[in-house]
Amino acid sequence: VTSYANRTSPVVRGKWVLENLLNTPPPVPPPNVPPLPESEGKTIVSVRERMEQHRKNPVCAACHANLDPLGFALENFDPIGAWRTRDSGTMIDASDSLFDGTAVDGPSSLRQYLEKSEDLFVGNFARNLMMFALGRVLQPTDIAAVRRVAHRASTHDNEFSAFVLGIVSSPPFMMRQAEGLATN
């Protein structure tokens, strides 16, 4: 899901982490962004090298500073998720600095960063689980209930059962109506 058929994409992977794990979606890219150049002829260039060329453009560099480090931390996984140590014959460099200055050098350090960002992760998990339980996109009126669920779960060591019990006892869940049913 976060790669192309023939190569990985640190940008797509970074965007996925920001949106799905940290609930901090990146800004929309500017119009007319050129695609990442493919390797030409016999010279095969790694994804990192192509990304570095792309980031030389200051307009591109601003957005990529938030996306790329998260994606590069996962670069050891090839397009289908298998572990690898080389990309186009070059040793993979999974190191970079995140937007807050935290150094990452692969999936383990990215996991440690995510664990330190527990509040963002837990809040986003509660939000996504609430959307799943309600079967709809959250409304502004649901946000207080999501915060209560996340808070309650945090007082129970973030056990999955605490999230579920918090959601099923929340007003949005208890007062939901089946879509498509007419009321008399």
Tab-separated table of C-alpha atoms in Angstrom, residues 49-160:
chain	number	residue	atom	x	y	z
A	49	GLU	CA	19.660	9.313	-4.091
A	50	ARG	CA	16.688	10.199	-6.298
A	51	MET	CA	14.888	11.752	-3.314
A	52	GLU	CA	17.954	13.844	-2.474
A	53	GLN	CA	17.987	15.179	-6.040
A	54	HIS	CA	14.284	15.997	-5.791
A	55	ARG	CA	14.727	17.779	-2.441
A	56	LYS	CA	17.266	20.193	-3.927
A	57	ASN	CA	14.247	22.240	-4.990
A	58	PRO	CA	13.470	24.444	-1.919
A	59	VAL	CA	9.723	24.208	-2.548
A	60	CYS	CA	9.938	20.415	-2.404
A	61	ALA	CA	12.379	20.323	0.510
A	62	ALA	CA	9.961	21.990	2.938
A	63	CYS	CA	7.334	19.230	2.679
A	64	HIS	CA	9.811	16.393	2.407
A	65	ALA	CA	11.504	17.351	5.670
A	66	ASN	CA	8.427	15.985	7.485
A	67	LEU	CA	7.724	12.983	5.269
A	68	ASP	CA	11.011	11.488	4.148
A	69	PRO	CA	12.661	10.682	7.502
A	70	LEU	CA	9.658	8.579	8.550
A	71	GLY	CA	9.709	6.774	5.206
A	72	PHE	CA	13.486	6.290	5.138
A	73	ALA	CA	13.275	4.618	8.558
A	74	LEU	CA	11.212	1.897	6.810
A	75	GLU	CA	13.388	1.678	3.696
A	76	ASN	CA	14.765	-1.749	4.643
A	77	PHE	CA	11.372	-3.134	3.638
A	78	ASP	CA	11.109	-3.638	-0.115
A	79	PRO	CA	7.917	-2.895	-2.109
A	80	ILE	CA	6.264	-6.119	-0.909
A	81	GLY	CA	7.491	-5.867	2.683
A	82	ALA	CA	10.436	-8.277	2.600
A	83	TRP	CA	13.558	-7.258	4.526
A	84	ARG	CA	16.499	-6.103	2.436
A	85	THR	CA	19.844	-4.446	3.016
A	86	ARG	CA	20.472	-3.073	-0.479
A	87	ASP	CA	18.598	-0.877	-2.942
A	88	SER	CA	19.884	-0.886	-6.522
A	89	GLY	CA	23.197	-2.336	-5.309
A	90	THR	CA	23.679	0.371	-2.692
A	91	MET	CA	23.564	-0.316	1.048
A	92	ILE	CA	20.347	1.092	2.469
A	93	ASP	CA	20.753	4.115	4.682
A	94	ALA	CA	17.661	4.190	6.895
A	95	SER	CA	18.967	7.060	9.012
A	96	ASP	CA	17.612	10.581	9.133
A	97	SER	CA	16.375	13.200	11.586
A	98	LEU	CA	12.675	13.668	12.189
A	99	PHE	CA	11.001	17.084	12.142
A	100	ASP	CA	11.612	17.489	15.905
A	101	GLY	CA	15.306	16.574	15.630
A	102	THR	CA	14.932	12.954	16.792
A	103	ALA	CA	17.426	10.699	15.025
A	104	VAL	CA	16.046	7.506	13.500
A	105	ASP	CA	17.978	4.748	11.769
A	106	GLY	CA	15.420	2.068	11.003
A	107	PRO	CA	12.167	0.492	12.142
A	108	SER	CA	13.311	-0.031	15.754
A	109	SER	CA	14.161	3.611	16.367
A	110	LEU	CA	10.967	4.673	14.578
A	111	ARG	CA	9.021	2.426	16.944
A	112	GLN	CA	10.778	4.028	19.922
A	113	TYR	CA	9.791	7.455	18.584
A	114	LEU	CA	6.175	6.337	18.185
A	115	GLU	CA	6.190	4.995	21.740
A	116	LYS	CA	7.399	8.402	22.965
A	117	SER	CA	4.558	9.980	20.953
A	118	GLU	CA	2.061	7.853	22.864
A	119	ASP	CA	-0.506	10.622	23.322
A	120	LEU	CA	-0.779	11.224	19.573
A	121	PHE	CA	-0.852	7.512	18.814
A	122	VAL	CA	-3.394	6.636	21.522
A	123	GLY	CA	-5.660	9.542	20.594
A	124	ASN	CA	-5.572	8.550	16.949
A	125	PHE	CA	-6.195	4.902	17.796
A	126	ALA	CA	-9.256	5.894	19.871
A	127	ARG	CA	-10.485	8.108	17.029
A	128	ASN	CA	-10.109	5.381	14.388
A	129	LEU	CA	-11.686	2.730	16.604
A	130	MET	CA	-14.619	5.060	17.345
A	131	MET	CA	-15.137	5.665	13.611
A	132	PHE	CA	-15.084	1.922	13.012
A	133	ALA	CA	-17.565	1.287	15.833
A	134	LEU	CA	-19.916	4.028	14.657
A	135	GLY	CA	-19.565	3.133	10.999
A	136	ARG	CA	-19.188	6.766	10.045
A	137	VAL	CA	-16.819	9.713	9.962
A	138	LEU	CA	-16.593	11.516	13.280
A	139	GLN	CA	-18.403	14.783	13.795
A	140	PRO	CA	-17.089	17.682	15.912
A	141	THR	CA	-19.576	16.662	18.600
A	142	ASP	CA	-17.837	13.257	18.894
A	143	ILE	CA	-14.416	14.642	19.802
A	144	ALA	CA	-15.098	14.983	23.538
A	145	ALA	CA	-16.172	11.333	23.690
A	146	VAL	CA	-13.010	10.256	21.836
A	147	ARG	CA	-10.899	12.177	24.351
A	148	ARG	CA	-12.724	10.487	27.244
A	149	VAL	CA	-12.122	7.070	25.675
A	150	ALA	CA	-8.409	7.809	25.227
A	151	HIS	CA	-8.121	9.160	28.776
A	152	ARG	CA	-9.940	6.184	30.259
A	153	ALA	CA	-7.736	3.781	28.318
A	154	SER	CA	-4.599	5.574	29.520
A	155	THR	CA	-5.665	4.972	33.133
A	156	HIS	CA	-5.869	1.250	32.286
A	157	ASP	CA	-2.424	0.938	30.642
A	158	ASN	CA	-3.991	1.402	27.195
A	159	GLU	CA	-5.419	-2.089	27.205
A	160	PHE	CA	-7.529	-2.820	24.159
